[in-house]
CSV table of C-alpha atoms in Angstrom, one decimal:
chain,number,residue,atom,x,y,z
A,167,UNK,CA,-48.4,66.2,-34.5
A,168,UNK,CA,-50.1,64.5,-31.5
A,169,UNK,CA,-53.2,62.9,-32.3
A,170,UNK,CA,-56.3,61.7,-30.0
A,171,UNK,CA,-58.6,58.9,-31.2
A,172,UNK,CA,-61.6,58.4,-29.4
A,173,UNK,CA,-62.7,54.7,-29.9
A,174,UNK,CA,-66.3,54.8,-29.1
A,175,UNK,CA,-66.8,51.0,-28.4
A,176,UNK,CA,-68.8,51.5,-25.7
A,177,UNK,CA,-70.5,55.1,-26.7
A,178,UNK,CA,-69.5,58.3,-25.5
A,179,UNK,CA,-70.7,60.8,-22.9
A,180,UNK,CA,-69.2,63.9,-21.5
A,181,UNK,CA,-68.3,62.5,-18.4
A,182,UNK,CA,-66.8,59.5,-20.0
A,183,UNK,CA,-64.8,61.6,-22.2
A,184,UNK,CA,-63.2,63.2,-19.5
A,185,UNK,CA,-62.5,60.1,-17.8
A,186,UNK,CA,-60.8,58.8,-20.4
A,187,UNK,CA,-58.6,62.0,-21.1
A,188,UNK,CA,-58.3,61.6,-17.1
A,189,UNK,CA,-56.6,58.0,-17.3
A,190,UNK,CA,-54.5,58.6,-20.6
A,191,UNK,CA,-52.6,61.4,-18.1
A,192,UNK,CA,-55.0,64.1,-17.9
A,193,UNK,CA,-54.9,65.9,-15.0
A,194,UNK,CA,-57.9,65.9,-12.7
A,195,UNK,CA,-57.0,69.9,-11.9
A,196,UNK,CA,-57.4,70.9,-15.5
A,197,UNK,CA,-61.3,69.9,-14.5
A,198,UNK,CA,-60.8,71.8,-11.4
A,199,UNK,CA,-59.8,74.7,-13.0
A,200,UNK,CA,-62.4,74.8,-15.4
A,201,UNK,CA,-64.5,74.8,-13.1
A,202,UNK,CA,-63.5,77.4,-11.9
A,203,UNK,CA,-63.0,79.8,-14.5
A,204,UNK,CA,-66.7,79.1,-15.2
A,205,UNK,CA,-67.4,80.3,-12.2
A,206,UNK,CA,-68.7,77.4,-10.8
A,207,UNK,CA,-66.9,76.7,-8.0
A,208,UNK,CA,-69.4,76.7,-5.5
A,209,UNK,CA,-71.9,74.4,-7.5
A,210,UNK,CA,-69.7,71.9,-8.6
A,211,UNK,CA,-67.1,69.7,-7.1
A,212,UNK,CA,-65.2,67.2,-9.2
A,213,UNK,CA,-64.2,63.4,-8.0
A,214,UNK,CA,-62.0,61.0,-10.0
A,215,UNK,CA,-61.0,58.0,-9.3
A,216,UNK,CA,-59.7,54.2,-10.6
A,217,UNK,CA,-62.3,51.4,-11.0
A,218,UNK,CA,-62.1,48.3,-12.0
A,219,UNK,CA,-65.0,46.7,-14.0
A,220,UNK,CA,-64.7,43.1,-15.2
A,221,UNK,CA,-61.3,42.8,-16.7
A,222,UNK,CA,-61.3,46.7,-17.6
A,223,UNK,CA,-59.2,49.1,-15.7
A,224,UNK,CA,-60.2,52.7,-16.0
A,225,UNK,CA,-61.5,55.9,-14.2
A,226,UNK,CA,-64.9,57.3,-13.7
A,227,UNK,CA,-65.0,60.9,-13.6
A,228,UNK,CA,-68.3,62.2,-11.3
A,229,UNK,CA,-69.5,65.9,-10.9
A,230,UNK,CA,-71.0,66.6,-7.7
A,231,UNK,CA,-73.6,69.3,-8.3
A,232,UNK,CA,-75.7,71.4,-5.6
A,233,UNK,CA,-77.6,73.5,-8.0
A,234,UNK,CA,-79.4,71.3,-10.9
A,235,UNK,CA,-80.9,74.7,-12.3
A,236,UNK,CA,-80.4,74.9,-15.8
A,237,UNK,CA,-79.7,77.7,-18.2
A,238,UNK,CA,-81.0,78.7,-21.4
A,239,UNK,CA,-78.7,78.7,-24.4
A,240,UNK,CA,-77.7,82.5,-24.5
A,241,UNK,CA,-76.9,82.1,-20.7
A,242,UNK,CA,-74.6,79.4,-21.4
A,243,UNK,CA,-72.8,81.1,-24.2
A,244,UNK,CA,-72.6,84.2,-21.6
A,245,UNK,CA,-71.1,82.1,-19.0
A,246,UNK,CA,-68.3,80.7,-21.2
A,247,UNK,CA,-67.9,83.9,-23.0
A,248,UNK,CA,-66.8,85.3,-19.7
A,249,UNK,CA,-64.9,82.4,-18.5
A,250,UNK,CA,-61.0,82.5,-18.1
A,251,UNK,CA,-60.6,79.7,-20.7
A,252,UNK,CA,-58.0,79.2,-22.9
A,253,UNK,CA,-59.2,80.7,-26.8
A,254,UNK,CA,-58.9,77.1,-28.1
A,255,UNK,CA,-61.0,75.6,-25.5
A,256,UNK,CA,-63.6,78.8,-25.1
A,257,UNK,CA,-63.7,78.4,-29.4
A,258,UNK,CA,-64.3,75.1,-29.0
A,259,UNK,CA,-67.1,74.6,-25.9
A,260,UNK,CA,-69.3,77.4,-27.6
A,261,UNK,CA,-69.0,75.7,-30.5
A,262,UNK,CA,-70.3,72.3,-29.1
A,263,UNK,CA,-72.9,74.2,-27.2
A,264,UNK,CA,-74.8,75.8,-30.1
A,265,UNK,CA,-74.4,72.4,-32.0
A,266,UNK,CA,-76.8,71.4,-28.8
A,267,UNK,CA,-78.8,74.7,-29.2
A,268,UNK,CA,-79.2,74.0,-32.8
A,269,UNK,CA,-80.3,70.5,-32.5
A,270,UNK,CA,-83.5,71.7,-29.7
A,271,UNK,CA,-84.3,74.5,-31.6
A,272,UNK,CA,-84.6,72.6,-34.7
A,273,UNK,CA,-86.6,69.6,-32.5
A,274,UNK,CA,-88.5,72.0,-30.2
A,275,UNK,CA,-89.2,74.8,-33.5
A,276,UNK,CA,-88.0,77.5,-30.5
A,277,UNK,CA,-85.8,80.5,-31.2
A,278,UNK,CA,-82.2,79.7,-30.2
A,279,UNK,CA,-82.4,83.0,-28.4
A,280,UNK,CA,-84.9,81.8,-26.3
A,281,UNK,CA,-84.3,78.3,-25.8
A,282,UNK,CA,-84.4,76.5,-22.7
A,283,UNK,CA,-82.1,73.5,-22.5
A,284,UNK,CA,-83.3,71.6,-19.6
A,285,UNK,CA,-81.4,69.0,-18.8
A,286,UNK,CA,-78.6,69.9,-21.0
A,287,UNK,CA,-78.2,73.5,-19.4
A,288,UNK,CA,-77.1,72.5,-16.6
A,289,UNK,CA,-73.4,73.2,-15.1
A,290,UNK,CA,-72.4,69.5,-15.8
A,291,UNK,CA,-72.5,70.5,-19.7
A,292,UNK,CA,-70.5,73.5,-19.5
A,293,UNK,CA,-68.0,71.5,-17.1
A,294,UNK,CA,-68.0,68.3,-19.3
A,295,UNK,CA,-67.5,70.5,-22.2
A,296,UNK,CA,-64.8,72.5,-21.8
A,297,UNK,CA,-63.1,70.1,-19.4
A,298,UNK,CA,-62.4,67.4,-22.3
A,299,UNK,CA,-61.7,70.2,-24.5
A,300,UNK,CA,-58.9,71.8,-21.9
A,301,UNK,CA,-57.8,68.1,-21.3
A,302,UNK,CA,-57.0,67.7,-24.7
A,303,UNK,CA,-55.5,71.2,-25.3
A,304,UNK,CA,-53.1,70.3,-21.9
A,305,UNK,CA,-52.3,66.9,-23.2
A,306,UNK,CA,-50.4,68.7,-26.1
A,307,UNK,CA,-53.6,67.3,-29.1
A,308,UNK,CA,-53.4,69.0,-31.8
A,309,UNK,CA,-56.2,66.7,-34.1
A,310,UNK,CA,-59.0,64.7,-33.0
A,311,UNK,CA,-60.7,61.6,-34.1
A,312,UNK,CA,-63.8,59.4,-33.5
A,313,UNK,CA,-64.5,56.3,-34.4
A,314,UNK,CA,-68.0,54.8,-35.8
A,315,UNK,CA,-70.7,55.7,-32.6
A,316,UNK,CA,-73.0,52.8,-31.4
A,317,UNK,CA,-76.7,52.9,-31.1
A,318,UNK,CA,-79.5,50.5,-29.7
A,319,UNK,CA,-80.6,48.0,-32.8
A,320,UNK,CA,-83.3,47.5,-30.3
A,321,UNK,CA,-85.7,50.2,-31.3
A,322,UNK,CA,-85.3,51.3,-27.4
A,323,UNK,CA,-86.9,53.9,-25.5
A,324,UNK,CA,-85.9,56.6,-23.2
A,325,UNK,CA,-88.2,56.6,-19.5
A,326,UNK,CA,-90.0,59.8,-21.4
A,327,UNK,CA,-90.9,57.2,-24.4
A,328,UNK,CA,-88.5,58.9,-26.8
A,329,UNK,CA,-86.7,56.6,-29.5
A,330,UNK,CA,-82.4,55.8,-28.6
A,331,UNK,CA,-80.8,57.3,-29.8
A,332,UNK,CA,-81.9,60.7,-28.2
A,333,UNK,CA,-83.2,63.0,-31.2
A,334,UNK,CA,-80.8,65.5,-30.0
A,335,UNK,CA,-77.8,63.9,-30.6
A,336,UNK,CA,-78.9,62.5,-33.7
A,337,UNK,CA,-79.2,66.0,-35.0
A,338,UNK,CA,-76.2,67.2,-33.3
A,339,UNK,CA,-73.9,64.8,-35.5
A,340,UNK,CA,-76.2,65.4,-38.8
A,341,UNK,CA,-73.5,66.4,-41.4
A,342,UNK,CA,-70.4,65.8,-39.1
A,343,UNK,CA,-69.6,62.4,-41.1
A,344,UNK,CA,-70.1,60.5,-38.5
A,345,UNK,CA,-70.8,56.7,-38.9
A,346,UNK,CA,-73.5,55.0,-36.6
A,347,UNK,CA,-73.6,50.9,-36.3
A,348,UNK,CA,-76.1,49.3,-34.7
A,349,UNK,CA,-75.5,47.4,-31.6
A,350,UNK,CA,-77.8,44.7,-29.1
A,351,UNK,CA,-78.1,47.1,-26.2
A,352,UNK,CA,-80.9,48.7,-24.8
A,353,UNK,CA,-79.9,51.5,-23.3
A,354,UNK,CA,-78.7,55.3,-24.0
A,355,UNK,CA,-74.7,55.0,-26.4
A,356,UNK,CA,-74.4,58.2,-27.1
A,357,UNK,CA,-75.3,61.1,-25.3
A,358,UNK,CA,-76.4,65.1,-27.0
A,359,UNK,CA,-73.2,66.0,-24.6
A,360,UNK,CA,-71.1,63.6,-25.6
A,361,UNK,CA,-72.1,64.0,-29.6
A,362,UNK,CA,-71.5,67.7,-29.1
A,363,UNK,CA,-68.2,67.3,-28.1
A,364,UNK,CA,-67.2,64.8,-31.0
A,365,UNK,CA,-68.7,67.0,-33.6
A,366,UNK,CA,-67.2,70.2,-32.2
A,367,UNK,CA,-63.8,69.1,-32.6
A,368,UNK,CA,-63.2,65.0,-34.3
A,369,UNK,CA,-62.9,63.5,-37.7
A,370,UNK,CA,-64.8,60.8,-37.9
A,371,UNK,CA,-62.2,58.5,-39.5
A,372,UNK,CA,-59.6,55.8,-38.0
A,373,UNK,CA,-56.1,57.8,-38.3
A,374,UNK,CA,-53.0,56.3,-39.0
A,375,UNK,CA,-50.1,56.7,-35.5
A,376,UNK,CA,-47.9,55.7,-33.6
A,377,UNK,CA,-49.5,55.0,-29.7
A,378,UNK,CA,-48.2,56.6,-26.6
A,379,UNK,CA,-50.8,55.8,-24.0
A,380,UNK,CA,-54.6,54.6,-23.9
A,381,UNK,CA,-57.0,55.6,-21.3
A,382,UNK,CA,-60.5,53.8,-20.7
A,383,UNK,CA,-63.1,56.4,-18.9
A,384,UNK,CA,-66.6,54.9,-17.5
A,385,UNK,CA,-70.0,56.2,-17.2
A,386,UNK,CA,-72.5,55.9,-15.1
A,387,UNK,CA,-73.8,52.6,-16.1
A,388,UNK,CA,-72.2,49.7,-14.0
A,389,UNK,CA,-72.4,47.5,-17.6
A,390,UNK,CA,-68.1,46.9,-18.5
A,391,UNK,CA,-69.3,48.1,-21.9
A,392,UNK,CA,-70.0,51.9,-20.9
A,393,UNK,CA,-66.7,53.1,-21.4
A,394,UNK,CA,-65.1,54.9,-24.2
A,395,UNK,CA,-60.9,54.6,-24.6
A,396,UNK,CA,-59.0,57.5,-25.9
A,397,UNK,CA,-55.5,56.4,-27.9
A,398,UNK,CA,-53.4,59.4,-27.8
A,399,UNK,CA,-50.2,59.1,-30.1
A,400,UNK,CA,-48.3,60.8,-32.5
A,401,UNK,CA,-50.1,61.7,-36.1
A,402,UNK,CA,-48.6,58.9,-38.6
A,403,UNK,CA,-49.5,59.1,-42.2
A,404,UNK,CA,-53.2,59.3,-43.1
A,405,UNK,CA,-54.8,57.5,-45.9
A,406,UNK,CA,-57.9,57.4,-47.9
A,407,UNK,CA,-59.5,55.2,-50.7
A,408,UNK,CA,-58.9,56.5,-54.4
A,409,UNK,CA,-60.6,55.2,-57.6
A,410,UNK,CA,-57.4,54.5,-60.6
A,411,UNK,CA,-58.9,54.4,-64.2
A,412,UNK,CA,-57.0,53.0,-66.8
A,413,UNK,CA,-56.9,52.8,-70.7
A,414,UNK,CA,-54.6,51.8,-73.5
A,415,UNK,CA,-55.3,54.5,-76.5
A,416,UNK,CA,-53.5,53.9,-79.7
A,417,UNK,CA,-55.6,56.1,-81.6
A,418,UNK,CA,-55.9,59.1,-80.4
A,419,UNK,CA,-53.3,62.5,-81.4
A,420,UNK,CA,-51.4,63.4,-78.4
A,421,UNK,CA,-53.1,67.1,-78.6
A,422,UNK,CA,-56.6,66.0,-78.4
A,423,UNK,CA,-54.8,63.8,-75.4
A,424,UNK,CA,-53.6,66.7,-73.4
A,425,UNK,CA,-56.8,68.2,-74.1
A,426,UNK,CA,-58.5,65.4,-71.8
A,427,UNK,CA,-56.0,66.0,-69.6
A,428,UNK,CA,-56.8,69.1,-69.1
A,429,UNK,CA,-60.3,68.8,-68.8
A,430,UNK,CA,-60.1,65.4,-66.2
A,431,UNK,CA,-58.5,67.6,-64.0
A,432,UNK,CA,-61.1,70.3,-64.0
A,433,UNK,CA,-63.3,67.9,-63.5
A,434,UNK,CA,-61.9,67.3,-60.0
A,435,UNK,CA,-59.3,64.1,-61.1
A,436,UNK,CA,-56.7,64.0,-58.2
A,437,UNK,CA,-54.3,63.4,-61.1
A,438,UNK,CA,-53.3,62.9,-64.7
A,439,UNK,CA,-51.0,60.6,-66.3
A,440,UNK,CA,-49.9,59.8,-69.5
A,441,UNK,CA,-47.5,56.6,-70.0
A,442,UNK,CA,-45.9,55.8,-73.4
A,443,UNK,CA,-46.8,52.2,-74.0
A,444,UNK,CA,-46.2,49.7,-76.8
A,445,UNK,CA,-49.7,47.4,-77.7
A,446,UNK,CA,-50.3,44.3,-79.7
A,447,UNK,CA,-48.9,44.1,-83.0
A,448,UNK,CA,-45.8,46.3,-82.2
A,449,UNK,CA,-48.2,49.5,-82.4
A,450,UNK,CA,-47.0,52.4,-80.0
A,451,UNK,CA,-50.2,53.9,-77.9
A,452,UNK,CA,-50.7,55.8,-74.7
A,453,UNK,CA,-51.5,55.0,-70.9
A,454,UNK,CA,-53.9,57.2,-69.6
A,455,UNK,CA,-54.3,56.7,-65.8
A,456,UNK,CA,-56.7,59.0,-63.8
A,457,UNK,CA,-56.8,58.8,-59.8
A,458,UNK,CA,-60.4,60.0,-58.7
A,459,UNK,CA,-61.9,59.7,-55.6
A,460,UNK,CA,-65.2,57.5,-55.5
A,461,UNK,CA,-67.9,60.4,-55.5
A,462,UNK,CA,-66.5,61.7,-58.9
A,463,UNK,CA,-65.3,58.1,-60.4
A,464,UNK,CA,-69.0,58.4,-62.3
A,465,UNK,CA,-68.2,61.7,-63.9
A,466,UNK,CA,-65.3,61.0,-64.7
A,467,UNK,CA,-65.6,57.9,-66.6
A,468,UNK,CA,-68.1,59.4,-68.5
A,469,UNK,CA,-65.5,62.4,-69.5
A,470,UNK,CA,-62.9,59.3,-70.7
A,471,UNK,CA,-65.6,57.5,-72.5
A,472,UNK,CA,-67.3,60.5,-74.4
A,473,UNK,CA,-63.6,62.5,-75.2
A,474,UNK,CA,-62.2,59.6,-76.4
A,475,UNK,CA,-62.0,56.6,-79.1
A,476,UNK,CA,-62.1,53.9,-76.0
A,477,UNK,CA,-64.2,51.4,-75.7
A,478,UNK,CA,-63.8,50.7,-72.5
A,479,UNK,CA,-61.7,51.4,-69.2
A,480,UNK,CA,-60.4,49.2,-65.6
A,481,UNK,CA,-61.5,50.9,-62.0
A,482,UNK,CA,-60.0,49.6,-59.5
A,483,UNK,CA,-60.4,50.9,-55.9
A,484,UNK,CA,-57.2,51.3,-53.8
A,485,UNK,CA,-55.7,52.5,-50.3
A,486,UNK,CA,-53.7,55.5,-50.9
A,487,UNK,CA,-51.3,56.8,-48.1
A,488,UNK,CA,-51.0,60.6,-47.6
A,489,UNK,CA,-48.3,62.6,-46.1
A,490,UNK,CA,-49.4,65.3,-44.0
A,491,UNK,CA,-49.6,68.6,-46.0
A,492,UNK,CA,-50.8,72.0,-45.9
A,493,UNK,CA,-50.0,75.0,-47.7
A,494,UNK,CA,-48.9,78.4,-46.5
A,495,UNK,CA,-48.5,81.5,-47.6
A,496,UNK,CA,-44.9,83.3,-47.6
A,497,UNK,CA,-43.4,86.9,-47.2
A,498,UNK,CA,-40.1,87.2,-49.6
A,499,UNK,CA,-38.1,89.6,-50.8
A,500,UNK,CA,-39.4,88.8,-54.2
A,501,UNK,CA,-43.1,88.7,-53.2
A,502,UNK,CA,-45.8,86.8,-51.8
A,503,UNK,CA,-46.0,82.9,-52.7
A,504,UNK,CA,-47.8,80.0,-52.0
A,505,UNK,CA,-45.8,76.7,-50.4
A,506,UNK,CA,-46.1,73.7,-49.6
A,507,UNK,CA,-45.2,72.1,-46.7
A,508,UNK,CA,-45.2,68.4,-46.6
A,509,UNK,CA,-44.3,66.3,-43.2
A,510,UNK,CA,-42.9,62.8,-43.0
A,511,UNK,CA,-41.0,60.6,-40.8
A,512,UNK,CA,-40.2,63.5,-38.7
A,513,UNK,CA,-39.1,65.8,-41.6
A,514,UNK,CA,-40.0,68.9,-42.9
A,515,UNK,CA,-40.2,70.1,-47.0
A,516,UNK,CA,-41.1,72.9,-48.4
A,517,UNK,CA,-41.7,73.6,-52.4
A,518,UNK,CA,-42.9,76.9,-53.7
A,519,UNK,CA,-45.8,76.3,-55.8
A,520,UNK,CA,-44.6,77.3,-59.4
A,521,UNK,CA,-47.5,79.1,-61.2
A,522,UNK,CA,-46.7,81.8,-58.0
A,523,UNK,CA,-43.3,81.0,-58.5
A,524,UNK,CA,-43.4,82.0,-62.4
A,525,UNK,CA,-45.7,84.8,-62.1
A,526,UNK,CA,-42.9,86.2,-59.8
A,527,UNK,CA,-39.7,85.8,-61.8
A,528,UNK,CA,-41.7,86.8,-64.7
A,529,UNK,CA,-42.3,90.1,-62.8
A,530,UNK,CA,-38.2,90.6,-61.4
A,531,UNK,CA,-37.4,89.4,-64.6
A,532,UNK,CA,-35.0,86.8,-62.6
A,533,UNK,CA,-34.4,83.3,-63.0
A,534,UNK,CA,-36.9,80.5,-61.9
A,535,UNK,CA,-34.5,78.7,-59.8
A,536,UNK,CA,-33.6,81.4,-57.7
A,537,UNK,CA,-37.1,83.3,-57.3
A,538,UNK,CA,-37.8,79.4,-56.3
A,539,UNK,CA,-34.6,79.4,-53.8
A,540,UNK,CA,-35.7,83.0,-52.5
A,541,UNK,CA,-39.1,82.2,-51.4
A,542,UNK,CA,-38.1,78.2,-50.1
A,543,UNK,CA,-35.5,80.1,-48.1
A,544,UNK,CA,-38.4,82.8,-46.6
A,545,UNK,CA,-40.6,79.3,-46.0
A,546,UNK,CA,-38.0,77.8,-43.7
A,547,UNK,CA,-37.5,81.0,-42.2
A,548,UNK,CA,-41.2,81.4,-41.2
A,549,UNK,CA,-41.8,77.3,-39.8
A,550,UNK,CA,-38.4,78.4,-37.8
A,551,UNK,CA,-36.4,75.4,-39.5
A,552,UNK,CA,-32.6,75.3,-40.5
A,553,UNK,CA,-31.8,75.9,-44.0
């Protein structure tokens, strides 16, 4: 899986975005060509070209525009809608643009079917758009992620007196998960364009991979700090922080224990274990370890505490590494089951998930290990991978 991580150290713009994707082996045409399948052609010409600020090396990516009319938002949406675009990248710059329409209706209380987007309607949106987003589709990306965006600690001020960062990119990146840190500048970080495009289609999280190339892309400030880098690499494994609770029980009957188990794991536990221990004085007693992430570690200690005898449990907070995983569902001769596909190290498994895989045999009346071997054997089949 090939990955692109957009490290924000300097903010993020459109145009910076596509200079970035431009000097990590984008090619310039792909911008070109959206262009032109916007139809565009005759209102926008594209430049790119190597600079050199301070001890940076990157590109700057300019859009040469003879109209500056804008559009309103359903005229936007039109334009791409009829675009020759990829489905990917037309899915992808509609959804970053009404992420921009929602944000001005919401701050200008207009109907998004009436908006007018000013400065953001203009062609260097839709170019900026869904060039990065063709850039990354030609440069093979399959995820996307964003690092924490920077804003003015200053309390700055746009020339029209409006508080940095702009009100519409703070509401373009409301719910995304996105992390903002503050930062001694004065000036615009993060752009409503360059939000849009992050919320549209990144993770806000640092991924774990394996780096292939880096690309720096400038803006239009001469600072060395306006520039974003893009680390494109292939997808390692990704990791997250879990919650374990712990406690020795040596008086508690093992069917009020599975009980617990049971009920921990409805209550959203990532999992269950029970360890045979031996505790002081020779006396033999249970291990009960519960993984949890943080948001539920309250609930869930509360479960432990009030369903059973303890007094007391540990919580510690650890890294957990997590293969990547998804589950499909397959076509067999024996029916339709769920599996799951785990990928590691450049291998591919595939388990049939057994509540699907006993509901199944229970219905041919055939043996779990070959309903399991039938539908494992379909799964391969269907990811086109030797048996």
């Amino acid at each position: 899986m090939t990955i692109a991580y957009f490290d924000c150290f300097g903010g993020i713009a459109g145009d910076m975005a596509l200079a970035a994707l431009v000097d990590a082996g984008g090619d310039p045409s792909v911008i070109e060509a959206a262009v032109e399948a916007l139809g565009l052609s005759g209102e926008v010409r594209v430049r790119a070209a190597r600079e050199h600020r301070g001890h940076l090396g990157g590109t700057r990516v300019t859009l040469d525009i003879s109209d500056r009319g804008s559009r309103t938002l359903p005229e936007l949406e039109t334009v791409v809608i009829e675009a020759g675009l990829p489905d990917g990248v037309r899915d992808q710059t509609l959804a970053a643009l009404r992420r921009l329409g929602a944000a001005e209706s919401e701050l200008h209380a207009f109907p998004p079917a009436e908006l007018h987007l000013h400065e953001l309607g203009g062609a260097d949106t839709l170019v900026d758009l869904a060039g990065a987003f063709w850039l990354l589709d030609s440069l093979g990306v399959d995820r996307v992620y964003a690092s924490p965006l920077p804003y003015p600690a200053s309390g700055s001020r746009t020339s029209g007196g409006l508080p940095l960062p702009a009100p519409a990119s703070m509401r373009v990146l409301a719910g995304t998960g996105a992390t903002l840190e503050p930062r001694p500048a004065e000036r615009e970080l993060v752009t409503p364009t360059g939000a849009a495009m992050l919320a549209a289609c990144a993770t806000f999280e640092r991924p774990s991979m394996s780096l292939d190339r880096i690309g720096y892309g400038f803006g239009d400030n001469p600072d060395p700090a306006n520039a974003v880098a893009v680390w494109i690499g292939a997808g390692a494994l990704s990791g997250d922080v879990v919650d374990e609770l712990a406690t020795n029980l040596d008086d508690m009957a093992p069917n009020d224990l599975a009980v617990l188990a049971e009920r921990l794991m409805e209550g959203g536990a990532l999992d269950v274990a029970v360890t045979p221990i031996v505790m002081k004085k020779g006396r033999p007693g249970h291990l009960l370890t519960v993984l949890s992430s943080p948001a539920l570690t309250g609930e869930l200690t509360q479960l432990m505490l009030r369903h059973s005898p303890t007094l007391g449990l540990r919580v510690t907070r650890t890294p957990r590494v997590i293969a990547e995983r998804e589950v499909i569902e397959v076509e067999s001769s024996v029916g339709r089951a769920r599996v799951k596909v785990k990928r590691a190290g450049g291998q591919v498994e595939v388990a049939a998930e057994h509540d699907d895989v006993k509901l199944l045999a229970s219905k041919a009346d055939a043996p779990l290990g070959e309903v399991r071997r039938i539908i494992e054997e379909a799964a391969r089949l269907q990811l086109g991978l030797e048996r």
